[in-house]
Short mmCIF file of C-alpha atoms and ligand atoms in Angstrom, two decimals:
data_model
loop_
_atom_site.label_atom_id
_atom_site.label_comp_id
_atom_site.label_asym_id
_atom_site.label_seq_id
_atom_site.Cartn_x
_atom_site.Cartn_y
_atom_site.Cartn_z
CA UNK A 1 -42.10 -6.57 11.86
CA UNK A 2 -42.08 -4.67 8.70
CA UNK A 3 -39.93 -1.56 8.03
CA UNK A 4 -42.99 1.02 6.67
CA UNK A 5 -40.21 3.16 6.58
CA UNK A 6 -38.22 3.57 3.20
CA UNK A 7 -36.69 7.01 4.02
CA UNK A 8 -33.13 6.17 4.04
CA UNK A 9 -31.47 6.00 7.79
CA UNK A 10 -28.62 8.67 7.01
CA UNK A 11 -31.41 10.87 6.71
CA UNK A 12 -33.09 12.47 9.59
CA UNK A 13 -36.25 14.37 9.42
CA UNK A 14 -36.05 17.18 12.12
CA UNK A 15 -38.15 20.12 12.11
CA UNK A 16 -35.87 23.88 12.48
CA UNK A 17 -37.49 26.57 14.13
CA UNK A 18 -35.97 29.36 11.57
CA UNK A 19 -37.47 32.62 10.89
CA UNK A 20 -36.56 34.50 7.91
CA UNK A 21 -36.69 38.43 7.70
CA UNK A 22 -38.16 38.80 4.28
CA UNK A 23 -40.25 42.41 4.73
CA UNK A 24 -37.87 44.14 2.47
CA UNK A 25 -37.78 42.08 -0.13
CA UNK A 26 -41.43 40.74 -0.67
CA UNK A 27 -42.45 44.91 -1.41
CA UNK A 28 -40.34 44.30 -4.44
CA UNK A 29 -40.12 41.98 -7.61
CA UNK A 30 -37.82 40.19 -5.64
CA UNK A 31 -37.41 37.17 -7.97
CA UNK A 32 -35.13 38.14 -11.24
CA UNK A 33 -36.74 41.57 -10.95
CA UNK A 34 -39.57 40.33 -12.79
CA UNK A 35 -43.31 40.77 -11.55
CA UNK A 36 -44.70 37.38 -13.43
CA UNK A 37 -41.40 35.52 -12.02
CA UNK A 38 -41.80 36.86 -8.29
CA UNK A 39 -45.77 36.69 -8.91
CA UNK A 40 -45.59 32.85 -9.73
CA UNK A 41 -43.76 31.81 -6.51
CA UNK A 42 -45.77 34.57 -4.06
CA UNK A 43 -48.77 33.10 -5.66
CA UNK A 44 -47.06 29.59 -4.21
CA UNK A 45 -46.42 30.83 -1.02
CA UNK A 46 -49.91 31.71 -0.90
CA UNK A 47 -51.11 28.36 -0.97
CA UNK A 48 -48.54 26.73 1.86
CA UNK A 49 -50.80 27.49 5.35
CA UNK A 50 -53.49 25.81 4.33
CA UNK A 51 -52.01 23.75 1.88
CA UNK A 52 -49.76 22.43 4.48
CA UNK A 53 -52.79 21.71 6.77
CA UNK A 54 -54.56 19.69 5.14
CA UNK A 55 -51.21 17.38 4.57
CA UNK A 56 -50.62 17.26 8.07
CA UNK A 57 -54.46 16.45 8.72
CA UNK A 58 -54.22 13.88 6.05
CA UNK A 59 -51.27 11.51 7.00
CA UNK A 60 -52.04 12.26 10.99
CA UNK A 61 -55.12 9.96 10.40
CA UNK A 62 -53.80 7.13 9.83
CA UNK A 63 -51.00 7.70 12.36
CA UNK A 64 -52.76 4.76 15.08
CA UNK A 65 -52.19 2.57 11.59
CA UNK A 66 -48.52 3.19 11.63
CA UNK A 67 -46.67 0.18 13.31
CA UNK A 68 -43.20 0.75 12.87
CA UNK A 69 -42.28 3.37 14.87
CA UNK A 70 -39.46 5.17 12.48
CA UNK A 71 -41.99 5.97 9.97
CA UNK A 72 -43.78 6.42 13.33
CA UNK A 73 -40.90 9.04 14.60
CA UNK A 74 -40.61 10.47 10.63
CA UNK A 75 -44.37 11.53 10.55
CA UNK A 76 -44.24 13.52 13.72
CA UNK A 77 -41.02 15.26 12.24
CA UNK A 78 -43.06 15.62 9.26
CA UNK A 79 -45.71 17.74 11.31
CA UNK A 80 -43.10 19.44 12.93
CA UNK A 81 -41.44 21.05 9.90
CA UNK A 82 -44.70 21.27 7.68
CA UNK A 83 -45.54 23.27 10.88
CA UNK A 84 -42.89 25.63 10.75
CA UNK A 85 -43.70 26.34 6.91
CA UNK A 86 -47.06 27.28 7.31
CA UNK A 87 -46.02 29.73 10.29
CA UNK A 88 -43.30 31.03 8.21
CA UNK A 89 -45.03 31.40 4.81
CA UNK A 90 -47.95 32.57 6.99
CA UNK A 91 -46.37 35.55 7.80
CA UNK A 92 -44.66 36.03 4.26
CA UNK A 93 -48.50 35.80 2.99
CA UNK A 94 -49.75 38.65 5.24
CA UNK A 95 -46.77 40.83 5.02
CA UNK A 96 -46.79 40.41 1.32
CA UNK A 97 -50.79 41.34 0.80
CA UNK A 98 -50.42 44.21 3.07
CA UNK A 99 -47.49 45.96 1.19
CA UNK A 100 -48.14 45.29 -2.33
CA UNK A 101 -52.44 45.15 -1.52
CA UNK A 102 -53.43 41.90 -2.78
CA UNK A 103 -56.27 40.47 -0.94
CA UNK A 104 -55.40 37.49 1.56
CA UNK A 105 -58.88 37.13 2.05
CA UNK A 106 -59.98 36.18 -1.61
CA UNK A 107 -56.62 34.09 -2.24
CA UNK A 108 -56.92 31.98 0.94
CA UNK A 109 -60.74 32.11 0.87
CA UNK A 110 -60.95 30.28 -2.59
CA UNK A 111 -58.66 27.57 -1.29
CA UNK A 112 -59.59 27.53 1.79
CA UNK A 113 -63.37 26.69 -0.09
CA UNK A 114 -61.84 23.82 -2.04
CA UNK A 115 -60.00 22.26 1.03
CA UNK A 116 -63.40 22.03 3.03
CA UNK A 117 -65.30 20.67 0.17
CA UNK A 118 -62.23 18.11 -1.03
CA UNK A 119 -62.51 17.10 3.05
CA UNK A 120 -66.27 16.57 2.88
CA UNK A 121 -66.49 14.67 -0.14
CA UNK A 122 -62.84 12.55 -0.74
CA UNK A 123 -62.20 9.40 1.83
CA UNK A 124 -59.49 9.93 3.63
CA UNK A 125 -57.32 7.38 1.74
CA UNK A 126 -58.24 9.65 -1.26
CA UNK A 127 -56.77 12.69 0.63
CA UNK A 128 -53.65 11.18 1.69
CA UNK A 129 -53.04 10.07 -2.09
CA UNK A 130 -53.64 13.69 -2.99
CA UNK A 131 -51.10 14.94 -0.29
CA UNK A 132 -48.38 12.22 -1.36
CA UNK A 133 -48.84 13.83 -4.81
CA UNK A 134 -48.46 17.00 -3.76
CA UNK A 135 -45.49 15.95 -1.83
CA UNK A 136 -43.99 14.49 -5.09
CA UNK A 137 -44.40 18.07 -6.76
CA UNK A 138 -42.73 20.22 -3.90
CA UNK A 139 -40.05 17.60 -3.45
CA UNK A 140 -39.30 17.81 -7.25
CA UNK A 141 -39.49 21.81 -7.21
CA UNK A 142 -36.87 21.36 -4.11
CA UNK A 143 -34.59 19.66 -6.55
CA UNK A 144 -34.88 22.35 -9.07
CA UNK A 145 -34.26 24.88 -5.94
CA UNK A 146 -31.10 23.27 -4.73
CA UNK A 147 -30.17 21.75 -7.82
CA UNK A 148 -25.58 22.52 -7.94
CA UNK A 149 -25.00 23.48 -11.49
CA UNK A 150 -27.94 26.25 -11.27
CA UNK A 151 -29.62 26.75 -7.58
CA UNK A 152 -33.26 28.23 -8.73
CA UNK A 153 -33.53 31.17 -6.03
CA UNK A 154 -29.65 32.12 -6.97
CA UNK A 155 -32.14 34.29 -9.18
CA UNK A 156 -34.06 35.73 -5.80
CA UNK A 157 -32.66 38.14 -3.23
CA UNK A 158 -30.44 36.16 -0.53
CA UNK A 159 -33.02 36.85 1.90
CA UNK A 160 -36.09 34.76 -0.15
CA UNK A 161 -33.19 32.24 -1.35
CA UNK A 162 -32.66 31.62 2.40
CA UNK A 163 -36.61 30.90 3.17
CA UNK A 164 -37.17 28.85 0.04
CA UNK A 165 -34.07 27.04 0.29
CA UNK A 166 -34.61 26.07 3.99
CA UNK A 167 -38.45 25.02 2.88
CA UNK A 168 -36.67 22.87 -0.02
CA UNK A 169 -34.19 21.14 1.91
CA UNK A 170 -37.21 20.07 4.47
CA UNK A 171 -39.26 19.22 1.89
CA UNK A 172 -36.47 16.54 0.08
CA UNK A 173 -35.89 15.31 3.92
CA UNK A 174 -39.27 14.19 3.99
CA UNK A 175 -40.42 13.23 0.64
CA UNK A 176 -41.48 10.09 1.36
CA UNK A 177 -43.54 10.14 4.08
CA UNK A 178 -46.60 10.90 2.98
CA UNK A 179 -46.28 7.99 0.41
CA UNK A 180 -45.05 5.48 3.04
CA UNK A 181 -47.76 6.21 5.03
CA UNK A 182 -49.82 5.04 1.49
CA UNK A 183 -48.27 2.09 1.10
CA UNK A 184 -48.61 1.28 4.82
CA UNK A 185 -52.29 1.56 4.86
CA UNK A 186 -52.27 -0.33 1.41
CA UNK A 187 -52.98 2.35 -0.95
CA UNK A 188 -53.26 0.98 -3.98
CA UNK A 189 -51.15 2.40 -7.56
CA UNK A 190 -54.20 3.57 -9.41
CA UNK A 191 -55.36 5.94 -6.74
CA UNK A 192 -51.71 7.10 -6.58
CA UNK A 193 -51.15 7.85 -9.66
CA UNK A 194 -54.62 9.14 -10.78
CA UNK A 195 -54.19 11.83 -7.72
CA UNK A 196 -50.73 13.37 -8.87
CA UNK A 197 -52.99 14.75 -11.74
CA UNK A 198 -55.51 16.27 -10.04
CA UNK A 199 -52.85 17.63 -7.35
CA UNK A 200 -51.21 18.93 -10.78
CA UNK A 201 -54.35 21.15 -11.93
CA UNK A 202 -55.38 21.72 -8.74
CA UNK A 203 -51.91 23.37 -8.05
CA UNK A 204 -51.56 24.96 -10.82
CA UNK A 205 -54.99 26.45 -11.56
CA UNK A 206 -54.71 28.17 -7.98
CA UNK A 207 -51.29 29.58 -8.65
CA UNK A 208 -52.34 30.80 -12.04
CA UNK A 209 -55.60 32.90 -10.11
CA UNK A 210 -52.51 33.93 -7.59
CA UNK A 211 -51.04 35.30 -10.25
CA UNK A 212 -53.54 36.95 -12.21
CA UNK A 213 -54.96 38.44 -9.24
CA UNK A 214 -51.37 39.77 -8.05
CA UNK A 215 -50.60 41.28 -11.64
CA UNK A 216 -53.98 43.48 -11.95
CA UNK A 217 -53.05 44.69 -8.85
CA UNK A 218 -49.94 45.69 -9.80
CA UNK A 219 -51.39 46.99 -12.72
CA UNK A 220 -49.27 45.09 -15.42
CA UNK A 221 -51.77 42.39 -15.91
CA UNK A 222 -52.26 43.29 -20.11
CA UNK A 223 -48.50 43.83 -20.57
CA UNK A 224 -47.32 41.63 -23.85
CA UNK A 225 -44.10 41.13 -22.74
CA UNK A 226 -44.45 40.06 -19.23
CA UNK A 227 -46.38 37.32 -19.83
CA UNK A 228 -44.01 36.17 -23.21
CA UNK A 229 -41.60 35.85 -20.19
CA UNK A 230 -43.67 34.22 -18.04
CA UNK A 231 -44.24 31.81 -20.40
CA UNK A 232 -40.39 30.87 -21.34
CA UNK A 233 -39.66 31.05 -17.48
CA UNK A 234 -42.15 27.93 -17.31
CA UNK A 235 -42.21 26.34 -20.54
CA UNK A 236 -38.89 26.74 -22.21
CA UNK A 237 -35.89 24.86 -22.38
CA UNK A 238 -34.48 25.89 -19.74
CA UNK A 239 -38.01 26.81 -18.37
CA UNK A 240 -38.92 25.29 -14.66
CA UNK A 241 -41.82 22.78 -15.10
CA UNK A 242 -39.55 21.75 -18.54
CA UNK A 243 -36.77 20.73 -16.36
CA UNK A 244 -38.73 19.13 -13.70
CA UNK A 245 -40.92 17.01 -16.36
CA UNK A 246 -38.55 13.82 -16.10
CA UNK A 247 -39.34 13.39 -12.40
CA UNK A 248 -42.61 14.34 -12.34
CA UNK A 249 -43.52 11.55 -15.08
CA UNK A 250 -41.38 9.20 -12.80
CA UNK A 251 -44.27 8.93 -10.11
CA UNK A 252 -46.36 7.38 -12.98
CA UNK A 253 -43.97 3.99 -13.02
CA UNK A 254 -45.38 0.69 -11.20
CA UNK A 255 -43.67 0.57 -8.13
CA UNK A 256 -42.02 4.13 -7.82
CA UNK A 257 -40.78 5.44 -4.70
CA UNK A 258 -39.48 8.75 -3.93
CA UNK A 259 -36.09 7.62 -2.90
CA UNK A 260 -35.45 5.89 -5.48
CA UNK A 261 -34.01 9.44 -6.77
CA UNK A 262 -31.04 10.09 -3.96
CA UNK A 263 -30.59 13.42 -3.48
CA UNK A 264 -28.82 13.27 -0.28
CA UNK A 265 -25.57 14.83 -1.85
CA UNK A 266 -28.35 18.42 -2.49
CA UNK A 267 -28.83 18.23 1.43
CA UNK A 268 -25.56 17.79 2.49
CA UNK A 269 -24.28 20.75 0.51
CA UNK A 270 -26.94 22.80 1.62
CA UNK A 271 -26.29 21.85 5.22
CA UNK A 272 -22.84 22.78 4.07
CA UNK A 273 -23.92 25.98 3.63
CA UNK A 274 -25.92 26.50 6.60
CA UNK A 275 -22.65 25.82 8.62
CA UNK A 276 -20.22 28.29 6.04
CA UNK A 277 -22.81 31.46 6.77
CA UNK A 278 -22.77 31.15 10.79
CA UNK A 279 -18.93 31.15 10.48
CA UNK A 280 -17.26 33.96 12.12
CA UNK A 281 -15.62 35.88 9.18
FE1 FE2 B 1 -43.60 22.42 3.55
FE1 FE2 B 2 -44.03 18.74 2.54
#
């Protein structure tokens, strides 16, 4: 039989049941002490429960296709820790809106919109390709978040580093699944690729109204200077989407696969760390 599965065997995709204590922090510009910064990856958060959902909905169709049953045993870790995000940034999401008074209800409602009407008028093969893009982004963005010679959310307080870290590591682990399950039901690359740009505006564009709607609340939506910063935190040099750009163009290549980039050495030293911080001192 055919191996579906091309998620390397020293890696194991197990879902862990953390919860992360975050109410402090999220009341307060909690990323770099900058409200554009912090807004950008709240305004992420935001769109993880129902983001998540649909990914889980997507590749859990075409689970009675799956034949070989470690891609089988992969996509039911897969649910499992995309399950745990969306209860875990769930909570972030509410706790957030109801200390800083953003509304949950026009943020999720606007996606939540979008995801109904993407259901009702993509096939499903057309939504899968959409979450394996997807997937591609957040497993590149993990890179950038545990990436050794400068960990993104060293910038955050420990307690969001913790959540987004653990989310990162889960999301490298399984990076792959979602396109495996493609391939499997002989997905074709067109589709593939074409998708990654629509996930990419589609992403972005909801952030970006996460964002805007998060800063007029604050009240600092017409300050020069935020948004200068907002900008160079993104598009710089050094900026995020900047560094990320070489990957992300990667998923364009004929016969790309997400493993092709090994990043087992970023998971090990995080499970390094996970182990260090339980040590009695
Ligand atoms: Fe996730
Ligand atoms: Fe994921």
């Amino acid at each position: 039989m055919e191996l579906q599965s091309k998620t390397p065997e020293y890696i194991s995709i197990s879902p862990r049941d953390r919860s992360h204590d975050i109410s402090e922090s999220l009341g307060r510009d909690w990323f770099d002490n900058h409200p554009f910064k912090t807004a950008w990856f709240n305004a992420m958060s935001l769109t993880f429960p129902l983001g998540e959902k649909f990914f889980i909905d997507s590749v859990r169709h075409y689970a009675p296709r799956i034949t070989d049953p470690k891609l089988q045993s992969e996509l039911r870790g897969f649910c499992g820790q995309e399950g745990f995000h969306r209860r875990e940034h769930e909570r972030y999401n509410e706790t957030l809106c109801s200390l800083r008074g953003y509304d949950l209800d026009y943020l999720e409602g606007r996606l939540a919109r979008n995801i109904a009407r993407g259901k009702k008028l993509l096939r499903p093969r057309q939504q899968l390709a959409l979450t394996a893009a997807f997937e591609h982004i957040t497993a590149i963005m993990a890179e950038a978040a545990l990436n050794s010679d400068e960990p993104m959310f060293n910038h955050g307080d420990p307690a969001m580093k913790a959540l987004w870290d653990w989310h990162a590591a889960e999301e490298m682990e399984h990076k792959s699944v979602a396109f495996d399950v493609y391939r499997a039901i002989g997905g074709n690359e067109k589709m593939r690729k074409s998708a990654l740009r629509q996930a990419s505006w589609l992403l972005l564009l909801d952030v970006m109204v996460g964002v805007v709607h998060m800063l007029r609340r604050d009240g600092k939506l017409w300050r020069f200077g935020i948004w200068r910063d907002g900008w160079n935190f993104l598009f710089s040099r050094e900026g995020i989407l900047r560094r990320i750009w070489p990957s992300y163009r990667d998923y364009f290549r004929d016969g790309f696969h997400p493993w092709q980039r090994d990043t087992q050495a970023l998971l090990e030293q995080w499970t390094a760390a996970q182990s260090e911080s339980v040590l009695p001192a």
